[in-house]
Amino acid sequence: MLQGTQNFMLYGFIMFVAGLGIPIMAALNGGLSNKLQNTALAAVILLFVGFCIALTYLFTTSGLPKTLYATGTPWYFYFGGCFVMFYILTISWVAPKFGIANAIAFVLLGQLIAMVVIDHFGFFGVKQYALDYKRLTGLTLMIAGIVLVLSKPQQS
């Protein structure tokens, strides 16, 4: 059990740090989009930098891949980048106008709903977890938390 707990803590910490990066990325790319007055160009720059990092990581950890396609892989597994691109374009365009907290809160709301639907139905081959009352209560509390975070103090 200790090994499982250590993995849980490690993975949890890594994903926590990744989560910290999302609003930072949104603020940086939104600022770049405003400065360049071009959301698409800001997205291309972000993806190019990310591509260079991913390529470096690939070559240093795995070397040159032998194939880009594994037999039996559903075609839609290759379209995750569409969601990344949509997120980058929309967060770069919306966040400076709507506010980072508002934008990320609604992104989080979408993530919460998508995660329970994907888990409940086992979409994309993930392990299936039923949406029981305990999980539904947790989801409701998280949504309530988003609403409370978004409620701004009144100006005097």
mmCIF file of C-alpha atoms in Angstrom:
data_model
loop_
_atom_site.group_PDB
_atom_site.id
_atom_site.type_symbol
_atom_site.label_atom_id
_atom_site.label_comp_id
_atom_site.label_asym_id
_atom_site.label_seq_id
_atom_site.Cartn_x
_atom_site.Cartn_y
_atom_site.Cartn_z
ATOM 1 C CA MET A 1 0.000 0.000 0.000
ATOM 2 C CA LEU A 2 2.900 2.368 0.700
ATOM 3 C CA GLN A 3 4.071 2.141 -2.903
ATOM 4 C CA GLY A 4 0.548 2.981 -4.082
ATOM 5 C CA THR A 5 0.379 5.921 -1.674
ATOM 6 C CA GLN A 6 3.758 7.185 -2.866
ATOM 7 C CA ASN A 7 2.614 6.974 -6.495
ATOM 8 C CA PHE A 8 -0.639 8.725 -5.637
ATOM 9 C CA MET A 9 1.238 11.549 -3.905
ATOM 10 C CA LEU A 10 3.790 11.861 -6.716
ATOM 11 C CA TYR A 11 1.169 11.825 -9.469
ATOM 12 C CA GLY A 12 -1.028 14.185 -7.495
ATOM 13 C CA PHE A 13 1.849 16.625 -7.049
ATOM 14 C CA ILE A 14 2.805 16.479 -10.735
ATOM 15 C CA MET A 15 -0.778 17.156 -11.787
ATOM 16 C CA PHE A 16 -1.078 19.935 -9.208
ATOM 17 C CA VAL A 17 1.954 21.648 -10.761
ATOM 18 C CA ALA A 18 0.472 21.072 -14.235
ATOM 19 C CA GLY A 19 -2.726 22.694 -12.995
ATOM 20 C CA LEU A 20 -0.755 25.707 -11.782
ATOM 21 C CA GLY A 21 0.591 26.070 -15.291
ATOM 22 C CA ILE A 22 -2.813 26.336 -16.975
ATOM 23 C CA PRO A 23 -3.768 29.814 -15.721
ATOM 24 C CA ILE A 24 -0.153 30.964 -16.075
ATOM 25 C CA MET A 25 -0.161 29.786 -19.695
ATOM 26 C CA ALA A 26 -3.528 31.484 -20.227
ATOM 27 C CA ALA A 27 -2.264 34.778 -18.816
ATOM 28 C CA LEU A 28 1.007 34.656 -20.764
ATOM 29 C CA ASN A 29 -0.565 33.673 -24.069
ATOM 30 C CA GLY A 30 -3.459 36.091 -23.593
ATOM 31 C CA GLY A 31 -0.923 38.850 -22.996
ATOM 32 C CA LEU A 32 1.063 37.794 -26.064
ATOM 33 C CA SER A 33 -2.145 37.742 -28.098
ATOM 34 C CA ASN A 34 -2.952 41.290 -26.976
ATOM 35 C CA LYS A 35 0.559 42.583 -27.646
ATOM 36 C CA LEU A 36 0.679 40.999 -31.097
ATOM 37 C CA GLN A 37 -2.982 41.831 -31.758
ATOM 38 C CA ASN A 38 -3.220 38.352 -33.246
ATOM 39 C CA THR A 39 -4.676 35.402 -31.345
ATOM 40 C CA ALA A 40 -3.751 32.903 -34.058
ATOM 41 C CA LEU A 41 -0.104 34.008 -34.142
ATOM 42 C CA ALA A 42 0.126 33.792 -30.346
ATOM 43 C CA ALA A 43 -1.290 30.254 -30.536
ATOM 44 C CA VAL A 44 1.206 29.273 -33.242
ATOM 45 C CA ILE A 45 4.101 30.598 -31.153
ATOM 46 C CA LEU A 46 2.842 28.745 -28.067
ATOM 47 C CA LEU A 47 2.430 25.502 -30.001
ATOM 48 C CA PHE A 48 5.810 25.891 -31.722
ATOM 49 C CA VAL A 49 7.580 26.328 -28.388
ATOM 50 C CA GLY A 50 5.619 23.372 -26.991
ATOM 51 C CA PHE A 51 6.411 21.310 -30.094
ATOM 52 C CA CYS A 52 10.141 21.971 -29.682
ATOM 53 C CA ILE A 53 9.992 20.931 -26.027
ATOM 54 C CA ALA A 54 7.950 17.807 -26.834
ATOM 55 C CA LEU A 55 10.327 16.863 -29.654
ATOM 56 C CA THR A 56 13.338 17.290 -27.371
ATOM 57 C CA TYR A 57 11.635 15.152 -24.713
ATOM 58 C CA LEU A 58 10.756 12.481 -27.291
ATOM 59 C CA PHE A 59 14.270 12.203 -28.677
ATOM 60 C CA THR A 60 15.978 12.257 -25.290
ATOM 61 C CA THR A 61 13.701 9.632 -23.739
ATOM 62 C CA SER A 62 12.701 7.389 -26.648
ATOM 63 C CA GLY A 63 14.815 8.230 -29.652
ATOM 64 C CA LEU A 64 13.392 8.270 -33.157
ATOM 65 C CA PRO A 65 10.026 6.480 -33.173
ATOM 66 C CA LYS A 66 9.659 3.512 -35.501
ATOM 67 C CA THR A 67 5.987 4.209 -36.246
ATOM 68 C CA LEU A 68 3.326 6.852 -35.735
ATOM 69 C CA TYR A 69 0.482 4.363 -35.875
ATOM 70 C CA ALA A 70 -0.170 1.278 -33.776
ATOM 71 C CA THR A 71 -2.442 -1.369 -35.217
ATOM 72 C CA GLY A 72 -5.900 -1.264 -33.703
ATOM 73 C CA THR A 73 -5.627 2.335 -32.523
ATOM 74 C CA PRO A 74 -8.933 4.136 -33.088
ATOM 75 C CA TRP A 75 -8.561 7.066 -35.503
ATOM 76 C CA TYR A 76 -10.040 9.538 -33.016
ATOM 77 C CA PHE A 77 -7.168 9.001 -30.567
ATOM 78 C CA TYR A 78 -5.102 11.174 -32.908
ATOM 79 C CA PHE A 79 -7.391 14.191 -32.554
ATOM 80 C CA GLY A 80 -6.569 15.286 -28.998
ATOM 81 C CA GLY A 81 -4.624 18.158 -30.526
ATOM 82 C CA CYS A 82 -7.892 19.624 -31.821
ATOM 83 C CA PHE A 83 -9.010 20.145 -28.227
ATOM 84 C CA VAL A 84 -5.654 21.629 -27.243
ATOM 85 C CA MET A 85 -5.819 24.018 -30.181
ATOM 86 C CA PHE A 86 -9.396 25.030 -29.380
ATOM 87 C CA TYR A 87 -8.431 25.630 -25.757
ATOM 88 C CA ILE A 88 -5.371 27.699 -26.647
ATOM 89 C CA LEU A 89 -7.201 29.855 -29.175
ATOM 90 C CA THR A 90 -10.205 30.449 -26.947
ATOM 91 C CA ILE A 91 -8.284 31.083 -23.724
ATOM 92 C CA SER A 92 -5.923 33.476 -25.545
ATOM 93 C CA TRP A 93 -8.864 35.396 -26.980
ATOM 94 C CA VAL A 94 -11.370 35.242 -24.108
ATOM 95 C CA ALA A 95 -9.223 35.446 -20.941
ATOM 96 C CA PRO A 96 -7.937 39.019 -21.444
ATOM 97 C CA LYS A 97 -11.512 40.211 -21.995
ATOM 98 C CA PHE A 98 -13.303 37.983 -19.455
ATOM 99 C CA GLY A 99 -10.609 37.713 -16.773
ATOM 100 C CA ILE A 100 -8.247 34.826 -16.032
ATOM 101 C CA ALA A 101 -10.261 33.658 -13.005
ATOM 102 C CA ASN A 102 -13.553 33.672 -14.910
ATOM 103 C CA ALA A 103 -12.077 31.929 -17.942
ATOM 104 C CA ILE A 104 -10.272 29.233 -15.949
ATOM 105 C CA ALA A 105 -13.292 28.698 -13.683
ATOM 106 C CA PHE A 106 -15.502 27.919 -16.672
ATOM 107 C CA VAL A 107 -12.760 25.722 -18.152
ATOM 108 C CA LEU A 108 -12.663 23.894 -14.818
ATOM 109 C CA LEU A 109 -16.447 23.530 -14.845
ATOM 110 C CA GLY A 110 -16.228 21.969 -18.312
ATOM 111 C CA GLN A 111 -13.450 19.661 -17.136
ATOM 112 C CA LEU A 112 -15.460 18.537 -14.117
ATOM 113 C CA ILE A 113 -18.483 17.672 -16.219
ATOM 114 C CA ALA A 114 -16.418 15.956 -18.919
ATOM 115 C CA MET A 115 -14.445 13.913 -16.379
ATOM 116 C CA VAL A 116 -17.508 12.430 -14.722
ATOM 117 C CA VAL A 117 -19.158 11.667 -18.072
ATOM 118 C CA ILE A 118 -15.996 10.022 -19.441
ATOM 119 C CA ASP A 119 -15.503 8.043 -16.229
ATOM 120 C CA HIS A 120 -19.169 7.067 -15.905
ATOM 121 C CA PHE A 121 -19.479 5.699 -19.436
ATOM 122 C CA GLY A 122 -15.852 4.544 -19.807
ATOM 123 C CA PHE A 123 -15.383 6.545 -22.999
ATOM 124 C CA PHE A 124 -12.105 6.180 -24.919
ATOM 125 C CA GLY A 125 -11.252 2.946 -23.148
ATOM 126 C CA VAL A 126 -10.686 4.461 -19.687
ATOM 127 C CA LYS A 127 -11.585 2.549 -16.567
ATOM 128 C CA GLN A 128 -15.263 3.014 -15.802
ATOM 129 C CA TYR A 129 -16.361 4.587 -12.510
ATOM 130 C CA ALA A 130 -20.086 4.990 -11.915
ATOM 131 C CA LEU A 131 -21.419 8.409 -11.002
ATOM 132 C CA ASP A 132 -22.756 7.510 -7.580
ATOM 133 C CA TYR A 133 -24.125 9.839 -4.897
ATOM 134 C CA LYS A 134 -20.706 10.281 -3.315
ATOM 135 C CA ARG A 135 -19.123 11.430 -6.574
ATOM 136 C CA LEU A 136 -22.154 13.538 -7.461
ATOM 137 C CA THR A 137 -21.934 15.251 -4.064
ATOM 138 C CA GLY A 138 -18.236 15.949 -4.642
ATOM 139 C CA LEU A 139 -18.967 17.338 -8.093
ATOM 140 C CA THR A 140 -21.729 19.541 -6.681
ATOM 141 C CA LEU A 141 -19.403 20.868 -3.970
ATOM 142 C CA MET A 142 -16.694 21.597 -6.541
ATOM 143 C CA ILE A 143 -19.179 23.487 -8.713
ATOM 144 C CA ALA A 144 -20.352 25.401 -5.638
ATOM 145 C CA GLY A 145 -16.700 26.223 -4.962
ATOM 146 C CA ILE A 146 -16.310 27.622 -8.478
ATOM 147 C CA VAL A 147 -19.392 29.802 -7.972
ATOM 148 C CA LEU A 148 -18.001 31.092 -4.653
ATOM 149 C CA VAL A 149 -14.577 31.811 -6.138
ATOM 150 C CA LEU A 150 -16.190 33.752 -8.973
ATOM 151 C CA SER A 151 -18.312 35.868 -6.651
ATOM 152 C CA LYS A 152 -16.334 39.060 -6.485
ATOM 153 C CA PRO A 153 -16.282 41.275 -3.384
ATOM 154 C CA GLN A 154 -18.504 44.335 -3.744
ATOM 155 C CA GLN A 155 -16.708 47.598 -4.429
ATOM 156 C CA SER A 156 -17.359 50.406 -1.933
#
